[in-house]
PDB file of C-alpha atoms in Angstrom:
ATOM      1  CA  MET Y1227     -14.603  -9.132 -14.643  1.00  0.00           C
ATOM      2  CA  SER Y1228     -16.749  -6.267 -13.256  1.00  0.00           C
ATOM      3  CA  ASN Y1229     -17.083  -5.024 -17.039  1.00  0.00           C
ATOM      4  CA  THR Y1230     -18.405  -8.479 -18.049  1.00  0.00           C
ATOM      5  CA  ARG Y1231     -21.078  -8.345 -15.135  1.00  0.00           C
ATOM      6  CA  ARG Y1232     -22.225  -5.029 -16.116  1.00  0.00           C
ATOM      7  CA  ALA Y1233     -22.340  -5.925 -19.970  1.00  0.00           C
ATOM      8  CA  THR Y1234     -24.380  -9.224 -19.084  1.00  0.00           C
ATOM      9  CA  THR Y1235     -26.919  -7.158 -16.962  1.00  0.00           C
ATOM     10  CA  ALA Y1236     -27.538  -4.718 -19.661  1.00  0.00           C
ATOM     11  CA  VAL Y1237     -28.346  -7.405 -22.271  1.00  0.00           C
ATOM     12  CA  ILE Y1238     -30.846  -8.896 -19.910  1.00  0.00           C
ATOM     13  CA  GLY Y1239     -32.576  -5.492 -19.170  1.00  0.00           C
ATOM     14  CA  LEU Y1240     -32.897  -4.651 -22.809  1.00  0.00           C
ATOM     15  CA  ALA Y1241     -34.277  -8.236 -23.547  1.00  0.00           C
ATOM     16  CA  VAL Y1242     -36.732  -8.139 -20.894  1.00  0.00           C
ATOM     17  CA  ALA Y1243     -37.832  -4.693 -21.665  1.00  0.00           C
ATOM     18  CA  GLY Y1244     -38.618  -6.001 -25.337  1.00  0.00           C
ATOM     19  CA  THR Y1245     -40.588  -9.249 -24.684  1.00  0.00           C
ATOM     20  CA  LEU Y1246     -41.347 -11.968 -22.233  1.00  0.00           C
ATOM     21  CA  THR Y1247     -40.522 -14.498 -24.652  1.00  0.00           C
ATOM     22  CA  LEU Y1248     -36.576 -14.361 -24.605  1.00  0.00           C
ATOM     23  CA  THR Y1249     -34.495 -16.435 -26.685  1.00  0.00           C
ATOM     24  CA  GLY Y1250     -30.890 -16.522 -25.798  1.00  0.00           C
ATOM     25  CA  CYS Y1251     -27.729 -18.467 -25.252  1.00  0.00           C
ATOM     26  CA  LYS Y1252     -25.733 -19.361 -22.264  1.00  0.00           C
ATOM     27  CA  ASN Y1253     -21.889 -19.078 -22.618  1.00  0.00           C
ATOM     28  CA  GLY Y1254     -22.387 -16.695 -25.552  1.00  0.00           C
ATOM     29  CA  ASN Y1255     -22.924 -19.571 -28.132  1.00  0.00           C
ATOM     30  CA  GLU Y1256     -26.413 -18.384 -29.515  1.00  0.00           C
ATOM     31  CA  GLU Y1257     -27.934 -15.154 -30.536  1.00  0.00           C
ATOM     32  CA  LEU Y1258     -30.448 -13.181 -28.384  1.00  0.00           C
ATOM     33  CA  ALA Y1259     -33.784 -12.729 -30.302  1.00  0.00           C
ATOM     34  CA  PRO Y1260     -37.288 -12.107 -29.369  1.00  0.00           C
ATOM     35  CA  ALA Y1261     -39.718 -15.062 -30.335  1.00  0.00           C
ATOM     36  CA  PRO Y1262     -43.350 -14.421 -29.891  1.00  0.00           C
ATOM     37  CA  SER Y1263     -45.477 -17.086 -28.717  1.00  0.00           C
ATOM     38  CA  ALA Y1264     -47.709 -18.841 -31.335  1.00  0.00           C
ATOM     39  CA  PRO Y1265     -50.397 -21.418 -31.272  1.00  0.00           C
ATOM     40  CA  ALA Y1266     -49.202 -25.062 -31.020  1.00  0.00           C
ATOM     41  CA  SER Y1267     -50.732 -25.735 -34.416  1.00  0.00           C
ATOM     42  CA  SER Y1268     -48.575 -23.196 -36.382  1.00  0.00           C
ATOM     43  CA  ALA Y1269     -45.090 -23.721 -37.276  1.00  0.00           C
ATOM     44  CA  PRO Y1270     -42.742 -22.414 -34.391  1.00  0.00           C
ATOM     45  CA  ALA Y1271     -40.488 -19.518 -34.777  1.00  0.00           C
ATOM     46  CA  GLY Y1272     -36.841 -20.082 -35.018  1.00  0.00           C
ATOM     47  CA  GLY Y1273     -34.693 -19.479 -31.944  1.00  0.00           C
ATOM     48  CA  ASP Y1274     -32.810 -20.689 -29.308  1.00  0.00           C
ATOM     49  CA  GLN Y1275     -32.147 -22.572 -26.421  1.00  0.00           C
ATOM     50  CA  SER Y1276     -33.576 -22.787 -24.031  1.00  0.00           C
ATOM     51  CA  ALA Y1277     -40.016 -23.325 -21.866  1.00  0.00           C
ATOM     52  CA  ALA Y1278     -47.356 -28.072 -27.475  1.00  0.00           C
ATOM     53  CA  PRO Y1279     -50.538 -29.926 -28.405  1.00  0.00           C
ATOM     54  CA  ALA Y1280     -52.206 -32.980 -26.904  1.00  0.00           C
ATOM     55  CA  THR Y1281     -52.248 -35.998 -29.107  1.00  0.00           C
ATOM     56  CA  PRO Y1282     -53.605 -39.769 -28.913  1.00  0.00           C
ATOM     57  CA  ASP Y1283     -51.900 -42.737 -27.089  1.00  0.00           C
ATOM     58  CA  ALA Y1284     -48.366 -42.519 -25.885  1.00  0.00           C
ATOM     59  CA  GLY Y1285     -45.802 -43.762 -28.424  1.00  0.00           C
ATOM     60  CA  GLN Y1286     -48.132 -43.454 -31.259  1.00  0.00           C
ATOM     61  CA  SER Y1287     -48.201 -41.029 -34.197  1.00  0.00           C
ATOM     62  CA  SER Y1288     -50.981 -38.561 -34.218  1.00  0.00           C
ATOM     63  CA  GLY Y1289     -51.525 -39.331 -37.947  1.00  0.00           C
ATOM     64  CA  ALA Y1290     -50.115 -40.972 -40.914  1.00  0.00           C
ATOM     65  CA  PRO Y1291     -46.311 -40.934 -40.495  1.00  0.00           C
ATOM     66  CA  VAL Y1292     -44.645 -38.063 -42.322  1.00  0.00           C
ATOM     67  CA  GLY Y1293     -41.275 -38.604 -44.015  1.00  0.00           C
ATOM     68  CA  GLY Y1294     -38.172 -36.604 -43.060  1.00  0.00           C
ATOM     69  CA  THR Y1295     -36.825 -38.338 -40.123  1.00  0.00           C
ATOM     70  CA  PRO Y1296     -34.306 -41.158 -40.341  1.00  0.00           C
ATOM     71  CA  ALA Y1297     -35.511 -44.744 -39.694  1.00  0.00           C
ATOM     72  CA  GLY Y1298     -35.829 -45.717 -36.065  1.00  0.00           C
ATOM     73  CA  MET Y1299     -36.311 -42.081 -35.098  1.00  0.00           C
ATOM     74  CA  ALA Y1300     -39.509 -40.532 -33.572  1.00  0.00           C
ATOM     75  CA  LYS Y1301     -42.071 -39.185 -35.934  1.00  0.00           C
ATOM     76  CA  PRO Y1302     -43.430 -35.590 -36.020  1.00  0.00           C
ATOM     77  CA  GLY Y1303     -46.331 -35.370 -33.754  1.00  0.00           C
ATOM     78  CA  GLN Y1304     -45.579 -38.666 -31.862  1.00  0.00           C
ATOM     79  CA  THR Y1305     -46.603 -38.650 -28.255  1.00  0.00           C
ATOM     80  CA  PHE Y1306     -45.056 -39.923 -25.237  1.00  0.00           C
ATOM     81  CA  LYS Y1307     -45.961 -40.297 -21.603  1.00  0.00           C
ATOM     82  CA  ILE Y1308     -43.829 -38.245 -19.052  1.00  0.00           C
ATOM     83  CA  GLY Y1309     -40.703 -40.699 -18.420  1.00  0.00           C
ATOM     84  CA  GLU Y1310     -40.692 -42.207 -21.827  1.00  0.00           C
ATOM     85  CA  THR Y1311     -37.822 -41.772 -24.264  1.00  0.00           C
ATOM     86  CA  ALA Y1312     -37.598 -40.598 -27.729  1.00  0.00           C
ATOM     87  CA  THR Y1313     -34.773 -41.148 -30.012  1.00  0.00           C
ATOM     88  CA  VAL Y1314     -34.048 -37.937 -31.933  1.00  0.00           C
ATOM     89  CA  PRO Y1315     -31.636 -36.985 -34.704  1.00  0.00           C
ATOM     90  CA  PHE Y1316     -29.695 -33.940 -33.329  1.00  0.00           C
ATOM     91  CA  ASP Y1317     -27.690 -31.209 -34.971  1.00  0.00           C
ATOM     92  CA  TYR Y1318     -26.133 -28.140 -33.531  1.00  0.00           C
ATOM     93  CA  GLY Y1319     -24.481 -25.498 -35.404  1.00  0.00           C
ATOM     94  CA  LYS Y1320     -21.404 -27.326 -37.244  1.00  0.00           C
ATOM     95  CA  THR Y1321     -21.992 -30.592 -35.200  1.00  0.00           C
ATOM     96  CA  LYS Y1322     -24.200 -32.659 -37.662  1.00  0.00           C
ATOM     97  CA  GLY Y1323     -25.293 -36.332 -37.564  1.00  0.00           C
ATOM     98  CA  GLY Y1324     -25.925 -36.663 -33.844  1.00  0.00           C
ATOM     99  CA  THR Y1325     -28.497 -39.018 -32.176  1.00  0.00           C
ATOM    100  CA  ILE Y1326     -29.823 -38.422 -28.633  1.00  0.00           C
ATOM    101  CA  ALA Y1327     -32.417 -40.065 -26.398  1.00  0.00           C
ATOM    102  CA  LEU Y1328     -34.499 -37.551 -25.064  1.00  0.00           C
ATOM    103  CA  THR Y1329     -36.743 -37.794 -22.127  1.00  0.00           C
ATOM    104  CA  VAL Y1330     -39.061 -35.435 -20.337  1.00  0.00           C
ATOM    105  CA  THR Y1331     -38.812 -36.694 -16.731  1.00  0.00           C
ATOM    106  CA  ALA Y1332     -40.992 -34.166 -14.955  1.00  0.00           C
ATOM    107  CA  ILE Y1333     -43.129 -30.968 -15.184  1.00  0.00           C
ATOM    108  CA  GLU Y1334     -43.058 -29.195 -11.786  1.00  0.00           C
ATOM    109  CA  GLN Y1335     -45.083 -26.335 -10.678  1.00  0.00           C
ATOM    110  CA  GLY Y1336     -42.813 -23.402  -9.362  1.00  0.00           C
ATOM    111  CA  ASN Y1337     -43.814 -20.332  -7.259  1.00  0.00           C
ATOM    112  CA  PRO Y1338     -44.432 -17.038  -8.924  1.00  0.00           C
ATOM    113  CA  SER Y1339     -42.010 -15.478  -6.481  1.00  0.00           C
ATOM    114  CA  ASP Y1340     -39.395 -17.562  -8.409  1.00  0.00           C
ATOM    115  CA  LEU Y1341     -39.559 -14.943 -11.010  1.00  0.00           C
ATOM    116  CA  ASP Y1342     -38.591 -12.032  -8.989  1.00  0.00           C
ATOM    117  CA  VAL Y1343     -34.905 -12.380  -9.666  1.00  0.00           C
ATOM    118  CA  PHE Y1344     -35.553 -11.271 -13.327  1.00  0.00           C
ATOM    119  CA  LYS Y1345     -37.385  -8.146 -12.141  1.00  0.00           C
ATOM    120  CA  LEU Y1346     -40.203  -8.428 -14.800  1.00  0.00           C
ATOM    121  CA  GLY Y1347     -42.755  -6.709 -12.894  1.00  0.00           C
ATOM    122  CA  ASP Y1348     -46.285  -6.539 -14.413  1.00  0.00           C
ATOM    123  CA  GLN Y1349     -44.931  -8.708 -17.332  1.00  0.00           C
ATOM    124  CA  VAL Y1350     -45.277 -11.893 -15.263  1.00  0.00           C
ATOM    125  CA  LYS Y1351     -48.029 -10.630 -12.919  1.00  0.00           C
ATOM    126  CA  GLY Y1352     -50.374 -13.522 -12.071  1.00  0.00           C
ATOM    127  CA  LYS Y1353     -48.320 -15.877 -14.126  1.00  0.00           C
ATOM    128  CA  VAL Y1354     -47.055 -19.123 -12.612  1.00  0.00           C
ATOM    129  CA  PRO Y1355     -43.581 -20.704 -13.828  1.00  0.00           C
ATOM    130  CA  TYR Y1356     -43.400 -24.488 -14.462  1.00  0.00           C
ATOM    131  CA  TYR Y1357     -40.064 -26.334 -14.911  1.00  0.00           C
ATOM    132  CA  ILE Y1358     -39.840 -28.923 -17.708  1.00  0.00           C
ATOM    133  CA  ARG Y1359     -37.076 -31.131 -16.682  1.00  0.00           C
ATOM    134  CA  TYR Y1360     -35.574 -33.652 -19.308  1.00  0.00           C
ATOM    135  CA  SER Y1361     -32.597 -35.815 -19.665  1.00  0.00           C
ATOM    136  CA  VAL Y1362     -30.360 -36.202 -22.693  1.00  0.00           C
ATOM    137  CA  LYS Y1363     -28.269 -39.399 -23.416  1.00  0.00           C
ATOM    138  CA  ASN Y1364     -25.830 -39.396 -26.575  1.00  0.00           C
ATOM    139  CA  VAL Y1365     -26.734 -42.771 -28.420  1.00  0.00           C
ATOM    140  CA  GLY Y1366     -24.987 -41.847 -31.551  1.00  0.00           C
ATOM    141  CA  THR Y1367     -21.296 -41.842 -32.806  1.00  0.00           C
ATOM    142  CA  VAL Y1368     -20.850 -38.036 -32.884  1.00  0.00           C
ATOM    143  CA  ASP Y1369     -19.106 -36.111 -29.945  1.00  0.00           C
ATOM    144  CA  LEU Y1370     -21.765 -33.528 -28.849  1.00  0.00           C
ATOM    145  CA  SER Y1371     -19.333 -31.636 -26.281  1.00  0.00           C
ATOM    146  CA  PHE Y1372     -20.544 -28.207 -25.702  1.00  0.00           C
ATOM    147  CA  THR Y1373     -23.734 -28.310 -27.817  1.00  0.00           C
ATOM    148  CA  THR Y1374     -27.146 -27.288 -26.250  1.00  0.00           C
ATOM    149  CA  VAL Y1375     -30.429 -29.002 -26.336  1.00  0.00           C
ATOM    150  CA  GLY Y1376     -33.056 -26.483 -26.409  1.00  0.00           C
ATOM    151  CA  HIS Y1377     -36.129 -26.039 -28.176  1.00  0.00           C
ATOM    152  CA  MET Y1378     -38.478 -27.411 -25.328  1.00  0.00           C
ATOM    153  CA  LYS Y1379     -41.756 -25.630 -24.751  1.00  0.00           C
ATOM    154  CA  GLY Y1380     -44.851 -26.088 -22.454  1.00  0.00           C
ATOM    155  CA  LEU Y1381     -48.368 -27.001 -23.275  1.00  0.00           C
ATOM    156  CA  LEU Y1382     -51.517 -25.946 -21.484  1.00  0.00           C
ATOM    157  CA  GLY Y1383     -54.302 -28.434 -20.879  1.00  0.00           C
ATOM    158  CA  ASP Y1384     -56.262 -27.489 -24.031  1.00  0.00           C
ATOM    159  CA  GLY Y1385     -53.061 -28.174 -26.184  1.00  0.00           C
ATOM    160  CA  SER Y1386     -52.199 -24.374 -26.727  1.00  0.00           C
ATOM    161  CA  GLU Y1387     -48.696 -23.227 -25.941  1.00  0.00           C
ATOM    162  CA  ALA Y1388     -47.703 -21.927 -22.546  1.00  0.00           C
ATOM    163  CA  GLY Y1389     -45.538 -18.768 -22.298  1.00  0.00           C
ATOM    164  CA  LYS Y1390     -41.793 -19.329 -22.559  1.00  0.00           C
ATOM    165  CA  LEU Y1391     -38.962 -17.622 -20.777  1.00  0.00           C
ATOM    166  CA  SER Y1392     -35.586 -18.442 -21.883  1.00  0.00           C
ATOM    167  CA  VAL Y1393     -32.901 -17.606 -19.285  1.00  0.00           C
ATOM    168  CA  ILE Y1394     -29.621 -16.000 -20.059  1.00  0.00           C
ATOM    169  CA  GLY Y1395     -27.189 -16.777 -17.512  1.00  0.00           C
ATOM    170  CA  LYS Y1396     -27.685 -18.992 -14.371  1.00  0.00           C
ATOM    171  CA  PHE Y1397     -30.952 -19.769 -13.005  1.00  0.00           C
ATOM    172  CA  ASP Y1398     -30.679 -22.337 -10.204  1.00  0.00           C
ATOM    173  CA  LYS Y1399     -34.462 -23.234 -10.096  1.00  0.00           C
ATOM    174  CA  CYS Y1400     -34.063 -24.490 -13.795  1.00  0.00           C
ATOM    175  CA  PRO Y1401     -30.364 -24.950 -14.883  1.00  0.00           C
ATOM    176  CA  ASN Y1402     -29.808 -25.618 -18.684  1.00  0.00           C
ATOM    177  CA  ASP Y1403     -26.080 -25.679 -19.402  1.00  0.00           C
ATOM    178  CA  SER Y1404     -24.429 -26.888 -22.703  1.00  0.00           C
ATOM    179  CA  LEU Y1405     -23.596 -30.598 -22.763  1.00  0.00           C
ATOM    180  CA  PRO Y1406     -20.263 -31.056 -21.087  1.00  0.00           C
ATOM    181  CA  LYS Y1407     -16.833 -31.773 -22.751  1.00  0.00           C
ATOM    182  CA  GLY Y1408     -16.416 -35.508 -23.638  1.00  0.00           C
ATOM    183  CA  PHE Y1409     -20.169 -35.879 -24.267  1.00  0.00           C
ATOM    184  CA  THR Y1410     -19.830 -39.008 -26.352  1.00  0.00           C
ATOM    185  CA  ASN Y1411     -21.849 -42.257 -26.946  1.00  0.00           C
ATOM    186  CA  GLY Y1412     -23.318 -43.243 -23.559  1.00  0.00           C
ATOM    187  CA  GLN Y1413     -23.005 -39.990 -21.586  1.00  0.00           C
ATOM    188  CA  THR Y1414     -25.978 -38.552 -20.082  1.00  0.00           C
ATOM    189  CA  ALA Y1415     -26.972 -34.844 -19.150  1.00  0.00           C
ATOM    190  CA  THR Y1416     -30.034 -33.012 -17.702  1.00  0.00           C
ATOM    191  CA  GLY Y1417     -31.747 -29.902 -18.960  1.00  0.00           C
ATOM    192  CA  CYS Y1418     -34.715 -27.686 -17.957  1.00  0.00           C
ATOM    193  CA  ALA Y1419     -36.961 -25.189 -19.761  1.00  0.00           C
ATOM    194  CA  VAL Y1420     -39.228 -22.506 -18.135  1.00  0.00           C
ATOM    195  CA  ALA Y1421     -42.899 -22.477 -19.069  1.00  0.00           C
ATOM    196  CA  LEU Y1422     -45.295 -19.808 -17.916  1.00  0.00           C
ATOM    197  CA  ALA Y1423     -48.908 -20.684 -17.087  1.00  0.00           C
ATOM    198  CA  PRO Y1424     -51.260 -17.554 -17.506  1.00  0.00           C
ATOM    199  CA  SER Y1425     -52.876 -17.894 -14.144  1.00  0.00           C
ATOM    200  CA  ALA Y1426     -52.914 -20.159 -11.120  1.00  0.00           C
ATOM    201  CA  GLU Y1427     -56.180 -21.791 -12.468  1.00  0.00           C
ATOM    202  CA  THR Y1428     -54.282 -22.903 -15.631  1.00  0.00           C
ATOM    203  CA  LYS Y1429     -51.567 -25.696 -15.455  1.00  0.00           C
ATOM    204  CA  VAL Y1430     -48.700 -26.586 -17.616  1.00  0.00           C
ATOM    205  CA  SER Y1431     -49.534 -30.273 -18.422  1.00  0.00           C
ATOM    206  CA  GLY Y1432     -47.234 -31.045 -21.231  1.00  0.00           C
ATOM    207  CA  ALA Y1433     -44.152 -30.416 -23.080  1.00  0.00           C
ATOM    208  CA  GLU Y1434     -43.034 -30.355 -26.924  1.00  0.00           C
ATOM    209  CA  TYR Y1435     -39.772 -30.732 -28.376  1.00  0.00           C
ATOM    210  CA  TRP Y1436     -39.549 -28.831 -31.680  1.00  0.00           C
ATOM    211  CA  GLY Y1437     -35.757 -28.843 -32.556  1.00  0.00           C
ATOM    212  CA  ASN Y1438     -34.587 -29.639 -36.114  1.00  0.00           C
ATOM    213  CA  PRO Y1439     -35.868 -31.669 -38.091  1.00  0.00           C
ATOM    214  CA  TYR Y1440     -39.204 -31.467 -36.344  1.00  0.00           C
ATOM    215  CA  ASN Y1441     -39.511 -27.654 -36.680  1.00  0.00           C
ATOM    216  CA  SER Y1442     -39.410 -28.076 -40.535  1.00  0.00           C
ATOM    217  CA  LEU Y1443     -41.700 -31.227 -40.867  1.00  0.00           C
ATOM    218  CA  SER Y1444     -45.373 -31.721 -40.961  1.00  0.00           C
ATOM    219  CA  ASN Y1445     -46.151 -28.156 -40.218  1.00  0.00           C
ATOM    220  CA  GLY Y1446     -43.844 -27.932 -37.386  1.00  0.00           C
ATOM    221  CA  LYS Y1447     -45.287 -30.717 -35.108  1.00  0.00           C
ATOM    222  CA  GLY Y1448     -42.654 -31.706 -32.603  1.00  0.00           C
ATOM    223  CA  LEU Y1449     -42.595 -34.488 -30.101  1.00  0.00           C
ATOM    224  CA  VAL Y1450     -45.027 -34.166 -27.208  1.00  0.00           C
ATOM    225  CA  TRP Y1451     -44.889 -35.577 -23.728  1.00  0.00           C
ATOM    226  CA  LYS Y1452     -47.969 -35.345 -21.329  1.00  0.00           C
TER     227      LYS Y1452
END
């Protein structure tokens, strides 16, 4: 047990030393890989788990609908109000053909001292964490046990991406565990992503989901909540 703890701590230390944007997996299911922040308009880098642009009226597409998502599913670039639900196709690893109802339920401002546990020092000096909280409901026929719903990032008021901090291991302020065993039709769970505002004067006011297939459609436009 003690050997496991030492190994986990070392991985976290190496990841933190390399970059502030960390992509990793809890429970050893995903690879650990740095993922640099990019403008919201560019195609997102592939990655993790797991911390988006403003668009028009809630529930409306930001432009002409783009093919690639199944009928009845949310379209790339579609915008929702906080608390509204998007029906989303969902694949994870070898688990294919799932469907989830995804809802960003809140974006909560944290305290800079919340980040002290990560010992990031000057890398997060002046930055403020925000917690993007969301719910997931299995509305399809595929058992999604032990899969992970990540690919959620924060958006600043001007539509640019907030910083992202993906946590390896347990973080009580923003827990995001794998979906539980028996996550079949009708089951619900919650998740959380950490976004970083660059200063106390700038707020994280939106969130974007850019998981497959949205990361490969319409120049990577995801689903936006604000």
